[in-house]
Tab-separated table of N, CA and C in Angstrom:
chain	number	residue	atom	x	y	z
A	1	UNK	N	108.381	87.454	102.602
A	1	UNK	CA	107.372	86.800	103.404
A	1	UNK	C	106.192	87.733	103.565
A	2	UNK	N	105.083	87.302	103.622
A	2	UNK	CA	103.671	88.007	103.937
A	2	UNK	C	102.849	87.438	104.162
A	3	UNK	N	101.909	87.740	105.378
A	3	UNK	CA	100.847	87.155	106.240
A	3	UNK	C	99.947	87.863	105.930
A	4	UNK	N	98.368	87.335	105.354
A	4	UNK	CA	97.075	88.036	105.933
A	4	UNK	C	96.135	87.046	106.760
A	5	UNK	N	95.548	87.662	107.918
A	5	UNK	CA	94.759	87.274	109.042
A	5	UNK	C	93.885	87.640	108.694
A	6	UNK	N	92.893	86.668	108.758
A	6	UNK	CA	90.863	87.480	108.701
A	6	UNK	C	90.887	86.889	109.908
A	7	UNK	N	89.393	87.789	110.533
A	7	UNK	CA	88.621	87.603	111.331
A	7	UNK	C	88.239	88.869	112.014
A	8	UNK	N	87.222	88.712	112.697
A	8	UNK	CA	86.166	90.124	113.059
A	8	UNK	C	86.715	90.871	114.061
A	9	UNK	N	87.464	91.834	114.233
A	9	UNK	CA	87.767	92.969	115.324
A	9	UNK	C	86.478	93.307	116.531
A	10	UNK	N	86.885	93.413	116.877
A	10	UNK	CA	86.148	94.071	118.043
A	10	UNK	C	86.392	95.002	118.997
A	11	UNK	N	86.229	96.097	119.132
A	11	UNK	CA	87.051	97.168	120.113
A	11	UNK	C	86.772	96.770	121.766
A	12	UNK	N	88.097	96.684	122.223
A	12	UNK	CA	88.435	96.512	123.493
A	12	UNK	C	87.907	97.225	124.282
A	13	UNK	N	87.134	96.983	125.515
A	13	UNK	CA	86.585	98.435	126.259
A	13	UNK	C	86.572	97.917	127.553
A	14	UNK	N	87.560	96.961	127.732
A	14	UNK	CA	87.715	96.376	129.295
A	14	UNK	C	88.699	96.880	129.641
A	15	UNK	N	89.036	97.518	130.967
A	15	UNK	CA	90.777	98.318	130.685
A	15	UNK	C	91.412	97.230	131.376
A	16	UNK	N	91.366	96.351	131.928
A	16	UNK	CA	92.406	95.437	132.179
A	16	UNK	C	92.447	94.364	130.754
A	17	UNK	N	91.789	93.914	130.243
A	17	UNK	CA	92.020	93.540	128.992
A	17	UNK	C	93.144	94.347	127.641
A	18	UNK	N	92.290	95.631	128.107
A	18	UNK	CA	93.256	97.046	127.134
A	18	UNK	C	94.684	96.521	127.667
A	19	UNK	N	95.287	96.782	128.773
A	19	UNK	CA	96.239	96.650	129.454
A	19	UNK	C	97.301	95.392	129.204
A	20	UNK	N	96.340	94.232	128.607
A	20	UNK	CA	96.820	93.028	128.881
A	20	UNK	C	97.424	93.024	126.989
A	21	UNK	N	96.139	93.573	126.556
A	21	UNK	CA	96.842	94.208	124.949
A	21	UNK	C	98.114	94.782	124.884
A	22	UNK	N	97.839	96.015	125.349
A	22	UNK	CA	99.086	96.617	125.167
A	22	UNK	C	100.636	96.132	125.571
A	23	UNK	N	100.586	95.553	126.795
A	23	UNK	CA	101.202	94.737	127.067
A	23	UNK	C	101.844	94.047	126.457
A	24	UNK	N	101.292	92.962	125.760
A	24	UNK	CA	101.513	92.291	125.350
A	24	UNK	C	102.200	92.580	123.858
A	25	UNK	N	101.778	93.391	123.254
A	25	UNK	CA	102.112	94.375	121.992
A	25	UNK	C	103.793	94.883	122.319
A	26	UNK	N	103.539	95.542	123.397
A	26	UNK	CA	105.019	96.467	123.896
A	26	UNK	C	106.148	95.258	124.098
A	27	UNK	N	105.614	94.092	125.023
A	27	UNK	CA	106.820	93.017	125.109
A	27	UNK	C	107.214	92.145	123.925
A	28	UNK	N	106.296	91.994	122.946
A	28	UNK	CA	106.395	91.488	121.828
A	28	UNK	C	107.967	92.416	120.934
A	29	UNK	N	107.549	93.451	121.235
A	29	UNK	CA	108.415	94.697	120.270
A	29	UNK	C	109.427	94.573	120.956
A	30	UNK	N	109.561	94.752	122.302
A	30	UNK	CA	110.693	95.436	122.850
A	30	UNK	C	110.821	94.323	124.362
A	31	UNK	N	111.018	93.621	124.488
A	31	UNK	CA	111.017	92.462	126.005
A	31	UNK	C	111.164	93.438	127.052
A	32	UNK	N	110.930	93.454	128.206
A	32	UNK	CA	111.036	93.908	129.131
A	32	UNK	C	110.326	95.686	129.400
A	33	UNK	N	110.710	96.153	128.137
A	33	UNK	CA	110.477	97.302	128.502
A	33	UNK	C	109.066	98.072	128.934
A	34	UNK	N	107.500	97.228	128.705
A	34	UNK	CA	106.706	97.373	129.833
A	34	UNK	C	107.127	97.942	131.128
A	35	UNK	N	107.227	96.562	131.731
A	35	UNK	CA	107.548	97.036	133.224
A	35	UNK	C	109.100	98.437	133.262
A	36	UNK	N	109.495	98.517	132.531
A	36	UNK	CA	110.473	99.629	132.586
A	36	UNK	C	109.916	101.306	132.673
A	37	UNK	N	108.702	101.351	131.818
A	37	UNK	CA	107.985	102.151	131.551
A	37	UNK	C	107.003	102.656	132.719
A	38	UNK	N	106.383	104.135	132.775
A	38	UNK	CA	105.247	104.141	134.274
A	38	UNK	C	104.245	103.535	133.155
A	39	UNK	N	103.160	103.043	133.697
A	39	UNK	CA	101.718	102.413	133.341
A	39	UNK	C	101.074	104.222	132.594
A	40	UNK	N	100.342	103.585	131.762
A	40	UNK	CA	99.306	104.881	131.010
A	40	UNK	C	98.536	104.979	131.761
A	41	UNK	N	98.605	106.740	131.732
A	41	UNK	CA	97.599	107.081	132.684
A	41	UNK	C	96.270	107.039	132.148
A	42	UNK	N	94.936	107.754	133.037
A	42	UNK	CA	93.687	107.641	132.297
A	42	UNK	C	93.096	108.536	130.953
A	43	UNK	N	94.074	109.558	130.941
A	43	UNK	CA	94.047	110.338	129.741
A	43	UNK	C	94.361	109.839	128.631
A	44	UNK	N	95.720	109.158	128.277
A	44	UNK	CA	96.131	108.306	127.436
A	44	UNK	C	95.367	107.033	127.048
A	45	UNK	N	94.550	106.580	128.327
A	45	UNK	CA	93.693	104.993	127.985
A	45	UNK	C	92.648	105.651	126.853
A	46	UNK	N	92.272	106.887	127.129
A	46	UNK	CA	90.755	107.540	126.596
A	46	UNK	C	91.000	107.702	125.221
A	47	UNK	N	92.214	108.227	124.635
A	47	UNK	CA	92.520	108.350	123.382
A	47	UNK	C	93.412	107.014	122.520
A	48	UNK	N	93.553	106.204	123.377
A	48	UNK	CA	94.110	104.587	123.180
A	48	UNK	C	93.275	103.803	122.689
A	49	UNK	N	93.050	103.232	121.193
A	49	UNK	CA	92.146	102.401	120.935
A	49	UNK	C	92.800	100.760	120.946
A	50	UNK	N	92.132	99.554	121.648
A	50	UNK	CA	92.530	98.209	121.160
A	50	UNK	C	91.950	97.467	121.022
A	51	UNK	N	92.308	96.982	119.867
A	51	UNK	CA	91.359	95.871	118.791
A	51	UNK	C	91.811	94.722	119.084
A	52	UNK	N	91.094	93.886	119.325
A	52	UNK	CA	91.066	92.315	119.420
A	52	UNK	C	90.296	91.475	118.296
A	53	UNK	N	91.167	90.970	117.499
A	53	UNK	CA	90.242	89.614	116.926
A	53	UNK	C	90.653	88.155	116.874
A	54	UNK	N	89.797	87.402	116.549
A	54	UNK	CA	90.383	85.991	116.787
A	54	UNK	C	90.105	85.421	115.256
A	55	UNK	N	91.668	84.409	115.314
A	55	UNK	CA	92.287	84.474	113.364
A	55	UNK	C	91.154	83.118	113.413
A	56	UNK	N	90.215	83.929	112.020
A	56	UNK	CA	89.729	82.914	111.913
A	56	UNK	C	90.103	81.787	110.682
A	57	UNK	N	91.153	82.411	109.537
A	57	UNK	CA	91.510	82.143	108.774
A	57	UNK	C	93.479	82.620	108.188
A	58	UNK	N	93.841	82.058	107.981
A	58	UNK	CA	95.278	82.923	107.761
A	58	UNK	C	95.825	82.179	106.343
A	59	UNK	N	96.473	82.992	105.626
A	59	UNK	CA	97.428	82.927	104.542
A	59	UNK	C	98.886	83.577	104.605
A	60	UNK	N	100.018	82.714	104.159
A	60	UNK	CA	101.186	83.158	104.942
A	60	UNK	C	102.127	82.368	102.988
A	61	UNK	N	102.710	83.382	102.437
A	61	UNK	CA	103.381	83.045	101.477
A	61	UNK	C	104.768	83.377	101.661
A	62	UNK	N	105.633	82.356	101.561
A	62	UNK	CA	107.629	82.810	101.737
A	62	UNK	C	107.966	82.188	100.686
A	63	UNK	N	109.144	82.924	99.862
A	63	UNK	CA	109.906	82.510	98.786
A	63	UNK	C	110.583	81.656	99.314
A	64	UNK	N	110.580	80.080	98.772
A	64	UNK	CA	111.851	79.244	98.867
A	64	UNK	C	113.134	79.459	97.856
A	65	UNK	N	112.493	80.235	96.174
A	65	UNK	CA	113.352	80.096	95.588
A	65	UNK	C	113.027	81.074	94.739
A	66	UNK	N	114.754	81.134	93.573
A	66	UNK	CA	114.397	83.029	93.009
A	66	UNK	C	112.752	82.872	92.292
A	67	UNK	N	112.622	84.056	91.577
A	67	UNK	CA	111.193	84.681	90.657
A	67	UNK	C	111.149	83.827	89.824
A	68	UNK	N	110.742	83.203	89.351
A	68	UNK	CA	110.549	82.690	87.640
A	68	UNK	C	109.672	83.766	86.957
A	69	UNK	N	110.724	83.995	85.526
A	69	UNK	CA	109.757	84.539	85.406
A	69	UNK	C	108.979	83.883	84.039
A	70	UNK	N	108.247	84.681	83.176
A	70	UNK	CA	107.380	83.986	82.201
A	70	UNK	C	108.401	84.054	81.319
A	71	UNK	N	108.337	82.521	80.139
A	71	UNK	CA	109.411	82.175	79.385
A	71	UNK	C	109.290	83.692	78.744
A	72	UNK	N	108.490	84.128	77.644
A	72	UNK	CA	108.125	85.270	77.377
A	72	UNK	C	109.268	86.323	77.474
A	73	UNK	N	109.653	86.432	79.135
A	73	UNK	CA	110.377	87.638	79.322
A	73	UNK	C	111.899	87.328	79.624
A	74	UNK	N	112.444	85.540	79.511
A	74	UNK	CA	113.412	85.085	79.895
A	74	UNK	C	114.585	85.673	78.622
A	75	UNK	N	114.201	86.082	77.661
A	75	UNK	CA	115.862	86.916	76.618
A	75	UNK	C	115.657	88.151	77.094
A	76	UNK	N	114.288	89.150	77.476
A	76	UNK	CA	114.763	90.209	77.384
A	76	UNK	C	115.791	91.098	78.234
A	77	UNK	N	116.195	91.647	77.667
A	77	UNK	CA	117.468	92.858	78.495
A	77	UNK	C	116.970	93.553	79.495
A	78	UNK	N	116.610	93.088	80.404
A	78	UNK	CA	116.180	93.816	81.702
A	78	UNK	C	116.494	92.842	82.833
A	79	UNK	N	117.105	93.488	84.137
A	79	UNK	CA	117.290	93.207	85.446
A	79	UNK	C	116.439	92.324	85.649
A	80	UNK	N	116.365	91.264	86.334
A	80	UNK	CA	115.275	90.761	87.479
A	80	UNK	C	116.336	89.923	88.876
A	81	UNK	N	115.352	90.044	89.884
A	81	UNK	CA	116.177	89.477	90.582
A	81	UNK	C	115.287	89.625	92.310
A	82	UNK	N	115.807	89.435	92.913
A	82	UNK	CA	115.445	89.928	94.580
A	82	UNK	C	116.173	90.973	94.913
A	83	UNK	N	115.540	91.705	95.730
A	83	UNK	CA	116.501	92.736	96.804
A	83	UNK	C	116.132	92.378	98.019
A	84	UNK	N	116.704	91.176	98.499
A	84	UNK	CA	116.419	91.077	99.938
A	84	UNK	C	115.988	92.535	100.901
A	85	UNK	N	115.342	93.283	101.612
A	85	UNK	CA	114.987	93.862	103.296
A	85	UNK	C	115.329	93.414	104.090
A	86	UNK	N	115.662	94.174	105.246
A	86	UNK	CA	115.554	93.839	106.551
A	86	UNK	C	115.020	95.285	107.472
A	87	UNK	N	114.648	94.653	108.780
A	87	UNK	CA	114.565	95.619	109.679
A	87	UNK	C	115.849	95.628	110.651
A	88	UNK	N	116.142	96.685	110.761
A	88	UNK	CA	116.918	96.986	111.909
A	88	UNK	C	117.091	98.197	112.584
A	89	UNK	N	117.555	98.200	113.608
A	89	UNK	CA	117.437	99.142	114.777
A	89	UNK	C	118.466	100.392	114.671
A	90	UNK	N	118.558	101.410	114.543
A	90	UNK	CA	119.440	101.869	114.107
A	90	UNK	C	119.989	103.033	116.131
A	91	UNK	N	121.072	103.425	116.095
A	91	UNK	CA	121.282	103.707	117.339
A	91	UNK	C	120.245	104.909	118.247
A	92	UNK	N	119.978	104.187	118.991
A	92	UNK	CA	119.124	105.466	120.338
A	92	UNK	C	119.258	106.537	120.165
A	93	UNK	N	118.293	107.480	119.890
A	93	UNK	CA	118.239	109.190	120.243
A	93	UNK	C	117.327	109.369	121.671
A	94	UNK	N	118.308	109.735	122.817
A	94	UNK	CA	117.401	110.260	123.963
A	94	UNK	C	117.029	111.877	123.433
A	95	UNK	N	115.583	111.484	124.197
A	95	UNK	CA	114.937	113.077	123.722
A	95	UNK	C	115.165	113.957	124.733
A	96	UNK	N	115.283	115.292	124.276
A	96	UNK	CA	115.713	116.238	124.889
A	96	UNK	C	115.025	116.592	126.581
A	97	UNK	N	114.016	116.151	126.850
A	97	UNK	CA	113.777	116.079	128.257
A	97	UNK	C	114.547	115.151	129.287
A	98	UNK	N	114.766	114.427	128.923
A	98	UNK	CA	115.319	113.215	129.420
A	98	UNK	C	116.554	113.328	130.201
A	99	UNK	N	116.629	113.249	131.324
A	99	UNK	CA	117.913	113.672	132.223
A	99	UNK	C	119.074	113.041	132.034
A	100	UNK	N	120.071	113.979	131.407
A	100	UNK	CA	121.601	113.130	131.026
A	100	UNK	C	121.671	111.708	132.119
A	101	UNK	N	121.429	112.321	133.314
A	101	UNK	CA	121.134	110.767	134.203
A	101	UNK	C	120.610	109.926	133.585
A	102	UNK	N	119.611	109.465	133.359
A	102	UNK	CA	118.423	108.557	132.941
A	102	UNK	C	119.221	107.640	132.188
A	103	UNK	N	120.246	106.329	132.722
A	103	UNK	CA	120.502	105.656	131.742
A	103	UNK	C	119.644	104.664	130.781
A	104	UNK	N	120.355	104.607	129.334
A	104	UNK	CA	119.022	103.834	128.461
A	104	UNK	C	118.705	102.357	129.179
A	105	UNK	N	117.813	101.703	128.866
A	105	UNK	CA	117.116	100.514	129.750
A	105	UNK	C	117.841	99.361	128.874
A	106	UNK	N	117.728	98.409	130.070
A	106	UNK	CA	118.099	96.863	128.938
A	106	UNK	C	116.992	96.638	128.102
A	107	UNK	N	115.962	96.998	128.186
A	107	UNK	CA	115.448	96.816	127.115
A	107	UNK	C	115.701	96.895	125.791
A	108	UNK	N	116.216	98.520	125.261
A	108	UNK	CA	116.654	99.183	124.705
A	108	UNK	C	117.886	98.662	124.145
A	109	UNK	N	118.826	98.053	125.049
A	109	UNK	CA	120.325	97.784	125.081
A	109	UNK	C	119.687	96.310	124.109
A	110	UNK	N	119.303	95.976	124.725
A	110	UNK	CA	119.039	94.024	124.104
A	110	UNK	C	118.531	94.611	123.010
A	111	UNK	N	117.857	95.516	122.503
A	111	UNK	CA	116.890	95.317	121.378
A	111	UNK	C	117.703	95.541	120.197
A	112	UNK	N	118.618	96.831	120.190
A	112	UNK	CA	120.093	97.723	119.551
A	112	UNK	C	121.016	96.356	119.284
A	113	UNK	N	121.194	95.339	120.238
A	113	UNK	CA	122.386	94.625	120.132
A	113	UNK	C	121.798	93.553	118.742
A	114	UNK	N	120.421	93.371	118.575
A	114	UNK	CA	120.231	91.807	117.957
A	114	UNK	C	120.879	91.755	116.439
């Protein structure tokens, strides 16, 4: 599967807008874990860039079925085929600051389990 989006970016420079970005970015990835997190401070907003654009056009192609390929190459002695991908989550590393206390978040837990 593969998506391309056009349309014109524009850099974000409202910080409750920034906010509503990021936001929205972080719950997309990970549910909950926003509010799990403290809020970025103003040091972090300063070196934080967010782009907003609105799709003005989109193209989105998914295989229903295998490659064909050109009659041409259908005797020769070579492989063809798919290798399906996936993404997945592979298990939590807490980083070394992190207080043996500090249990991991449901966020975290829901995201590991899917």
């Amino acid at each position: 599967r593969s998506v391309v989006l056009f349309g014109k970016g524009r850099w974000v420079l409202d910080p409750a807008e920034q906010e509503r970005g990021l936001r929205a970015l972080t719950e997309q990835m990970l549910p909950g874990r926003y509010e799990e997190s403290r809020a970025p401070n103003a040091a972090e907003m300063k070196v934080t860039a967010v782009i907003a654009f609105d799709i003005e056009e989109a193209s989105a192609k998914i295989r229903s079925a295998p490659p064909k390929d050109d009659p041409a190459d259908e005797d020769a002695a070579v492989w063809a085929g798919v290798v399906p991908l996936k993404i997945s989550a592979g298990m939590p590393i807490k980083d070394d600051i992190t207080s043996a206390s500090v249990a991991m978040p449901d966020s975290v837990k829901t995201y590991i389990s899917r």
